[in-house]
Amino acid sequence: MTIGWHFDNTYSKLSDTFKEEVEPTKVRDPKLIILNKKLAKDLNLDFSQINKKVIAEIFSGNALPKGSKSIAQAYAGHQFGHFTMLGDGRAILLGEHLVNKNQRFDIQFKGSGKTSFSRSGDGRAALGPMLREYIISEAIHALNIPTTRSLAVISTGEKVVRENLLPGAILTRVASSHIRVGTFQYIAAKQNINDLKTLVNYTIDRHYPEIQSSNNKALDLLNLVMERQCQLVINWIRVGFVHGVMNTDNMTISGETIDYGPCAFMDHFNPKTVFSSIDKFGRYSFSNQPAITKWNLTRFAECLIPLIDLNEDKAIKMAVEIIDNFQNIYEEKWLNMMRDKLGFFGEDQNDKKIIDDLLNWMEKNKADYTNTFCYLMNIDVVNNEIYKDNDFLAWLKNWQNRLLVNNGTKEKSLNLMKNINPTVIPRNHKVEEALLSANDYNLEKMNKLLLVLNNPYNSQQNIKEFQTPSLNNDYQTFCGT
Ligand code: AMP
Ligand code: MG
C-alpha cells in the first residue's frame, strides 16, 4: 500500500553551514492523536489503508518515509531585539514533499528530539501546545491567511518536563519552506559571500522565480518579501490576530504565518492587546505588529547589503529607500482592507475618519472586534445591547450614508463584508476547553471546534458558544512550550 510520499531534498544538499544532518530520536509508544485528512488529500497523500499504529510510527519519526533525508536547519534571530545564533532545536525537516511534481512543501517534525542547536532545551514538545498549534494554524488557513499547516499530532508515550510533567507529542508541520529572516541573518553573520549568494538564489528559485533573471536580485527580493510580509500583517490585523513572538526567526521569507507559540485572537478591541506572559513592554502587541514587521524587514535588508551593490553606501541608500516605503504601502493596504470590512466601494475622503471613529468607539466601550463587524452584517450576536449606545447610533448613520456612495447598495456591501469578516475565530476559552479534554485523550470538543473554525465566512447554525467572547480578560500564553 503506498501513501504517496514524493521526497526531494534540495535544502539538505546545501553546504553544511546551512544545516546539520540528524535523525529524529525514537519515541517509546507513539499514538496517533489527530491526522488532517483534508490536508493529506491536498498533498496527494493517502492514509486510508494504513492502520493507526503504522501512521503513528511514521509521524513519530520511528519509521522514516522512503526518500526523506532528515536535517535540522541553522538560523539566527533577534529575540525581543537581542541577536542569537539559533537553529532547529526541537524540529527536524524530513525533506520537501512534491505534489504533482511542481508544488513543493517542507515536511517537518516539531518536538522530535535534540539537535546540535538545542542549547539547553530537551528537544521535545508537550501535547497541549502542539494541539494548540494545530487548532490555530488550521483556523488561520481557513481565514484565508498564508500559514504553515498541521498534518498530524502524535503522542510519544513519554513525559516531558515543564513546570509539571506533561504528555509528550510531535507535530508534523507543513510549510512552503522554513526559510526565515533569521536564516539570512545566520548566513550573513558567517560572512561568506558565496553562501549568501547561494541562499538568495535558492530562495528566489523556490519562492520568487519571477526575479530569477533580474539585474539586482537582492534588491528585488527585498521588495517582494516586504510586499508579502506587509500583506500578512494586514491579514492578522483584519481578523484580530496577535502573533505574540515576532522574533526575526519567526518571520518566513514566503510570507506564511509561522510559530504558533504565544499567539491568540483579541476579543474586545484594544490596540495594546498582548497575551504573551513575557511581553512586558508590549513589543509584540496587536497594534505594534506592523512596526515590528518593518523592524524585521530592516534586519533582512541588512543581510542583503553586500549583494545589493559593491559600494556599501550606495547599497544602504537603495535598501533604505525600499524600507522607507513600508509605511506608505501598509497604510494604503490597511485603509483598503478596512474599507472592505465596512463594505465600502471606491474611496471617499472621510473613510479614514469613519474607520477611526468606529475603532475608537470599540476601544472605549470594550466592544468585541469580531462581533461588531458581525452586527453590521445583521448577524445576531451576544451582548448586543452595547450597540444601542447613542455614539454608536450616530456612527451607524454615517456608515449607512457612506455605503450608498459609488453605486453601493446594502446588499452589495454585505457580500463584500461576508468574504472578509469572520463570524467565528478561535476564542481563547473554547481553545482551552478543547485542549483540556484533549489532554485526557478526549478529542470530541477539539473536533467540534475544528469543524466550526473551518468555515469562518459561512453562516452556521447553533454556534453561539463559539462566538461568545471570553469572560477572562487576562488570558496569558507562553513561549517555549
Ligand atoms: P521559539 O520561541 O519556538 O521560536 O524557539 C526559539 C528557539 O528555541 C528555536 O531555535 C527553537 O528550536 C528552540 N527551542 C524551543 N523549545 C525548545 C526545546 N524544548 N528544546 C530545544 N530547543 C528548543
Ligand atoms: Mg521559532
CSV table of C-alpha atoms in Angstrom, one decimal, residues 133-398:
chain,number,residue,atom,x,y,z
A,133,GLU,CA,-0.7,25.0,17.1
A,134,TYR,CA,-2.9,22.5,15.1
A,135,ILE,CA,-6.1,24.4,16.0
A,136,ILE,CA,-4.8,27.9,15.5
A,137,SER,CA,-2.8,27.3,12.3
A,138,GLU,CA,-5.8,25.5,10.7
A,139,ALA,CA,-8.1,28.3,11.7
A,140,ILE,CA,-5.7,30.9,10.2
A,141,HIS,CA,-5.7,28.8,7.0
A,142,ALA,CA,-9.5,28.7,6.9
A,143,LEU,CA,-9.4,32.5,7.3
A,144,ASN,CA,-7.5,32.7,4.0
A,145,ILE,CA,-4.3,33.8,5.6
A,146,PRO,CA,-1.0,32.2,4.4
A,147,THR,CA,0.3,29.9,7.1
A,148,THR,CA,2.3,26.8,7.8
A,149,ARG,CA,-0.2,23.9,8.3
A,150,SER,CA,-0.6,21.0,10.7
A,151,LEU,CA,-0.7,17.5,9.2
A,152,ALA,CA,-0.7,15.3,12.3
A,153,VAL,CA,-0.1,15.2,16.0
A,154,ILE,CA,1.1,12.0,17.8
A,155,SER,CA,1.7,11.5,21.5
A,156,THR,CA,5.0,9.9,22.3
A,157,GLY,CA,4.1,7.8,25.4
A,158,GLU,CA,6.9,9.7,27.2
A,159,LYS,CA,6.6,12.6,29.6
A,160,VAL,CA,8.2,16.0,29.1
A,161,VAL,CA,9.4,18.1,32.0
A,162,ARG,CA,7.9,21.6,32.1
A,163,GLU,CA,6.5,23.2,35.3
A,164,ASN,CA,4.7,19.8,35.6
A,165,LEU,CA,5.2,16.5,33.9
A,166,LEU,CA,3.2,16.6,30.6
A,167,PRO,CA,2.4,14.1,27.9
A,168,GLY,CA,5.0,14.4,25.1
A,169,ALA,CA,3.9,15.0,21.5
A,170,ILE,CA,5.2,15.6,18.0
A,171,LEU,CA,3.5,17.9,15.4
A,172,THR,CA,4.0,17.4,11.7
A,173,ARG,CA,4.3,20.9,10.2
A,174,VAL,CA,3.9,21.6,6.5
A,175,ALA,CA,5.3,24.8,5.0
A,176,SER,CA,6.1,26.2,1.6
A,177,SER,CA,9.5,26.5,3.2
A,178,HIS,CA,11.1,27.2,6.6
A,179,ILE,CA,13.4,29.9,5.3
A,180,ARG,CA,13.2,32.8,7.7
A,181,VAL,CA,14.6,36.3,8.1
A,182,GLY,CA,16.8,34.5,10.7
A,183,THR,CA,18.1,32.1,8.1
A,184,PHE,CA,19.6,35.1,6.2
A,185,GLN,CA,20.9,36.6,9.5
A,186,TYR,CA,22.7,33.3,10.3
A,187,ILE,CA,24.4,33.1,6.9
A,188,ALA,CA,25.2,36.9,6.8
A,189,ALA,CA,26.8,36.5,10.3
A,190,LYS,CA,29.1,33.8,8.9
A,191,GLN,CA,30.4,36.4,6.4
A,192,ASN,CA,30.8,34.1,3.4
A,193,ILE,CA,29.5,36.0,0.4
A,194,ASN,CA,29.2,32.8,-1.7
A,195,ASP,CA,26.9,31.2,0.9
A,196,LEU,CA,24.8,34.4,1.0
A,197,LYS,CA,24.5,34.3,-2.8
A,198,THR,CA,23.5,30.6,-2.6
A,199,LEU,CA,20.8,31.4,-0.1
A,200,VAL,CA,19.4,34.3,-2.2
A,201,ASN,CA,19.4,32.2,-5.4
A,202,TYR,CA,17.8,29.2,-3.5
A,203,THR,CA,15.1,31.4,-2.0
A,204,ILE,CA,14.3,33.1,-5.4
A,205,ASP,CA,14.1,29.7,-7.2
A,206,ARG,CA,11.8,28.4,-4.5
A,207,HIS,CA,9.5,31.4,-3.8
A,208,TYR,CA,10.1,34.2,-6.3
A,209,PRO,CA,11.0,32.7,-9.7
A,210,GLU,CA,9.8,35.8,-11.4
A,211,ILE,CA,13.0,37.6,-10.5
A,212,GLN,CA,15.4,34.8,-11.5
A,213,SER,CA,16.9,36.9,-14.2
A,214,SER,CA,16.7,40.3,-12.5
A,215,ASN,CA,19.7,42.7,-12.6
A,216,ASN,CA,19.6,43.2,-8.9
A,217,LYS,CA,18.2,40.0,-7.3
A,218,ALA,CA,18.9,41.0,-3.7
A,219,LEU,CA,17.1,44.3,-4.1
A,220,ASP,CA,14.1,42.8,-5.9
A,221,LEU,CA,13.9,40.0,-3.3
A,222,LEU,CA,13.8,42.7,-0.5
A,223,ASN,CA,10.9,44.4,-2.3
A,224,LEU,CA,8.9,41.2,-2.8
A,225,VAL,CA,9.4,39.9,0.7
A,226,MET,CA,8.3,43.3,2.0
A,227,GLU,CA,5.1,43.1,-0.1
A,228,ARG,CA,4.3,39.6,1.2
A,229,GLN,CA,5.0,40.4,4.9
A,230,CYS,CA,3.1,43.6,4.7
A,231,GLN,CA,0.1,41.7,3.3
A,232,LEU,CA,0.5,39.1,6.0
A,233,VAL,CA,0.3,41.6,8.9
A,234,ILE,CA,-2.7,43.3,7.2
A,235,ASN,CA,-4.4,39.9,7.4
A,236,TRP,CA,-3.6,39.5,11.0
A,237,ILE,CA,-5.0,43.0,11.8
A,238,ARG,CA,-8.1,42.1,9.7
A,239,VAL,CA,-9.0,39.2,12.0
A,240,GLY,CA,-7.7,40.5,15.3
A,241,PHE,CA,-4.7,38.0,15.5
A,242,VAL,CA,-1.8,38.7,17.8
A,243,HIS,CA,1.2,36.6,16.8
A,244,GLY,CA,2.9,37.2,20.1
A,245,VAL,CA,6.5,36.4,19.2
A,246,MET,CA,7.5,38.2,16.0
A,247,ASN,CA,11.2,37.5,16.5
A,248,THR,CA,13.1,37.5,13.2
A,249,ASP,CA,13.4,33.7,13.4
A,250,ASN,CA,9.7,33.5,13.4
A,251,MET,CA,9.1,35.5,10.1
A,252,THR,CA,9.2,33.5,7.0
A,253,ILE,CA,10.5,34.7,3.7
A,254,SER,CA,7.5,33.1,1.9
A,255,GLY,CA,5.1,35.4,3.9
A,256,GLU,CA,3.4,32.5,5.8
A,257,THR,CA,2.5,32.8,9.4
A,258,ILE,CA,4.8,30.5,11.4
A,259,ASP,CA,5.5,29.6,15.0
A,260,TYR,CA,2.3,29.3,17.0
A,261,GLY,CA,3.6,29.8,20.5
A,262,PRO,CA,2.1,32.6,22.5
A,263,CYS,CA,-0.4,33.7,19.8
A,264,ALA,CA,-4.1,34.4,20.4
A,265,PHE,CA,-7.1,36.3,19.0
A,266,MET,CA,-8.3,39.5,20.5
A,267,ASP,CA,-11.8,39.7,21.9
A,268,HIS,CA,-12.7,43.3,22.7
A,269,PHE,CA,-10.9,45.8,20.6
A,270,ASN,CA,-7.8,47.1,22.4
A,271,PRO,CA,-4.7,48.0,20.2
A,272,LYS,CA,-2.4,47.3,23.2
A,273,THR,CA,-3.6,43.7,23.5
A,274,VAL,CA,-0.7,41.3,24.5
A,275,PHE,CA,-1.2,37.7,25.6
A,276,SER,CA,2.4,36.6,26.0
A,277,SER,CA,3.4,36.3,29.6
A,278,ILE,CA,6.9,37.6,28.9
A,279,ASP,CA,5.9,40.5,26.7
A,280,LYS,CA,6.0,43.1,29.5
A,281,PHE,CA,6.5,46.1,27.3
A,282,GLY,CA,4.1,45.3,24.5
A,283,ARG,CA,6.8,44.9,21.8
A,284,TYR,CA,4.5,42.4,20.0
A,285,SER,CA,1.1,43.9,20.9
A,286,PHE,CA,-1.7,43.9,18.4
A,287,SER,CA,-1.1,47.4,17.0
A,288,ASN,CA,2.7,47.2,17.2
A,289,GLN,CA,2.8,44.3,14.7
A,290,PRO,CA,3.2,46.5,11.5
A,291,ALA,CA,6.1,48.4,13.1
A,292,ILE,CA,7.8,45.2,14.1
A,293,THR,CA,7.3,43.8,10.6
A,294,LYS,CA,9.2,46.9,9.3
A,295,TRP,CA,11.9,46.4,12.0
A,296,ASN,CA,12.3,42.7,11.0
A,297,LEU,CA,12.5,43.7,7.3
A,298,THR,CA,15.2,46.2,8.2
A,299,ARG,CA,17.2,43.3,9.7
A,300,PHE,CA,16.5,41.3,6.5
A,301,ALA,CA,17.8,44.3,4.4
A,302,GLU,CA,21.0,44.5,6.4
A,303,CYS,CA,21.8,40.9,5.5
A,304,LEU,CA,21.4,41.7,1.8
A,305,ILE,CA,23.6,44.8,1.7
A,306,PRO,CA,26.7,43.1,0.3
A,307,LEU,CA,24.7,41.8,-2.6
A,308,ILE,CA,22.8,44.9,-3.4
A,309,ASP,CA,25.8,47.0,-4.5
A,310,LEU,CA,29.6,46.7,-4.1
A,311,ASN,CA,29.6,50.3,-2.9
A,312,GLU,CA,28.2,49.9,0.6
A,313,ASP,CA,26.9,53.4,1.0
A,314,LYS,CA,25.1,53.1,-2.3
A,315,ALA,CA,23.6,49.7,-1.2
A,316,ILE,CA,22.4,51.1,2.1
A,317,LYS,CA,20.8,54.0,0.3
A,318,MET,CA,18.9,51.7,-2.0
A,319,ALA,CA,17.8,49.4,0.8
A,320,VAL,CA,16.6,52.3,3.0
A,321,GLU,CA,14.6,53.7,0.1
A,322,ILE,CA,12.7,50.4,-0.1
A,323,ILE,CA,12.2,50.1,3.7
A,324,ASP,CA,11.1,53.7,4.0
A,325,ASN,CA,8.2,52.8,1.6
A,326,PHE,CA,6.8,50.3,4.1
A,327,GLN,CA,4.7,52.8,6.0
A,328,ASN,CA,3.0,54.1,2.8
A,329,ILE,CA,2.3,50.7,1.4
A,330,TYR,CA,1.0,49.5,4.8
A,331,GLU,CA,-1.3,52.5,5.3
A,332,GLU,CA,-2.8,52.2,1.8
A,333,LYS,CA,-3.4,48.4,2.2
A,334,TRP,CA,-4.8,48.9,5.7
A,335,LEU,CA,-7.2,51.6,4.5
A,336,ASN,CA,-8.5,49.4,1.7
A,337,MET,CA,-8.7,46.4,4.0
A,338,MET,CA,-10.8,48.4,6.5
A,339,ARG,CA,-13.0,49.7,3.7
A,340,ASP,CA,-13.7,46.1,2.7
A,341,LYS,CA,-14.5,45.2,6.3
A,342,LEU,CA,-17.1,48.0,6.3
A,343,GLY,CA,-18.4,47.2,2.9
A,344,PHE,CA,-17.3,50.5,1.2
A,345,PHE,CA,-16.9,50.7,-2.5
A,346,GLY,CA,-14.3,53.0,-4.0
A,347,GLU,CA,-12.7,55.8,-2.0
A,348,ASP,CA,-14.1,58.7,-0.1
A,349,GLN,CA,-12.1,61.3,1.7
A,350,ASN,CA,-13.9,60.7,5.0
A,351,ASP,CA,-13.2,56.9,5.0
A,352,LYS,CA,-10.3,57.1,7.4
A,353,LYS,CA,-12.3,59.2,9.9
A,354,ILE,CA,-15.3,56.8,9.8
A,355,ILE,CA,-12.9,53.8,10.4
A,356,ASP,CA,-11.1,55.6,13.2
A,357,ASP,CA,-14.3,56.6,14.8
A,358,LEU,CA,-15.5,53.1,14.9
A,359,LEU,CA,-12.3,51.7,16.3
A,360,ASN,CA,-12.2,54.4,19.0
A,361,TRP,CA,-15.7,53.7,19.9
A,362,MET,CA,-15.0,49.9,20.1
A,363,GLU,CA,-11.9,50.6,22.3
A,364,LYS,CA,-13.8,53.0,24.7
A,365,ASN,CA,-16.7,50.6,25.0
A,366,LYS,CA,-14.7,47.4,25.1
A,367,ALA,CA,-16.8,46.1,22.1
A,368,ASP,CA,-15.8,42.7,20.7
A,369,TYR,CA,-13.8,43.2,17.5
A,370,THR,CA,-15.2,40.2,15.5
A,371,ASN,CA,-18.8,40.6,16.7
A,372,THR,CA,-19.0,44.3,15.9
A,373,PHE,CA,-18.5,43.5,12.3
A,374,CYS,CA,-20.9,40.6,12.5
A,375,TYR,CA,-23.5,43.0,14.0
A,376,LEU,CA,-23.0,45.3,11.0
A,377,MET,CA,-23.7,42.3,8.8
A,378,ASN,CA,-27.0,41.7,10.5
A,379,ILE,CA,-25.8,38.7,12.4
A,380,ASP,CA,-27.4,38.1,15.7
A,381,VAL,CA,-24.5,38.4,18.2
A,382,VAL,CA,-24.3,38.1,22.0
A,383,ASN,CA,-24.1,41.2,24.2
A,384,ASN,CA,-25.8,43.3,21.5
A,385,GLU,CA,-27.2,45.9,24.0
A,386,ILE,CA,-23.9,47.7,23.6
A,387,TYR,CA,-25.0,48.7,20.0
A,388,LYS,CA,-27.9,50.8,21.4
A,389,ASP,CA,-25.3,53.4,22.6
A,390,ASN,CA,-26.0,56.9,21.2
A,391,ASP,CA,-22.5,57.4,20.0
A,392,PHE,CA,-22.7,54.1,18.1
A,393,LEU,CA,-26.1,55.0,16.6
A,394,ALA,CA,-24.7,58.3,15.4
A,395,TRP,CA,-21.7,56.5,13.8
A,396,LEU,CA,-24.1,54.0,12.2
A,397,LYS,CA,-25.9,56.8,10.4
A,398,ASN,CA,-22.6,58.0,8.9
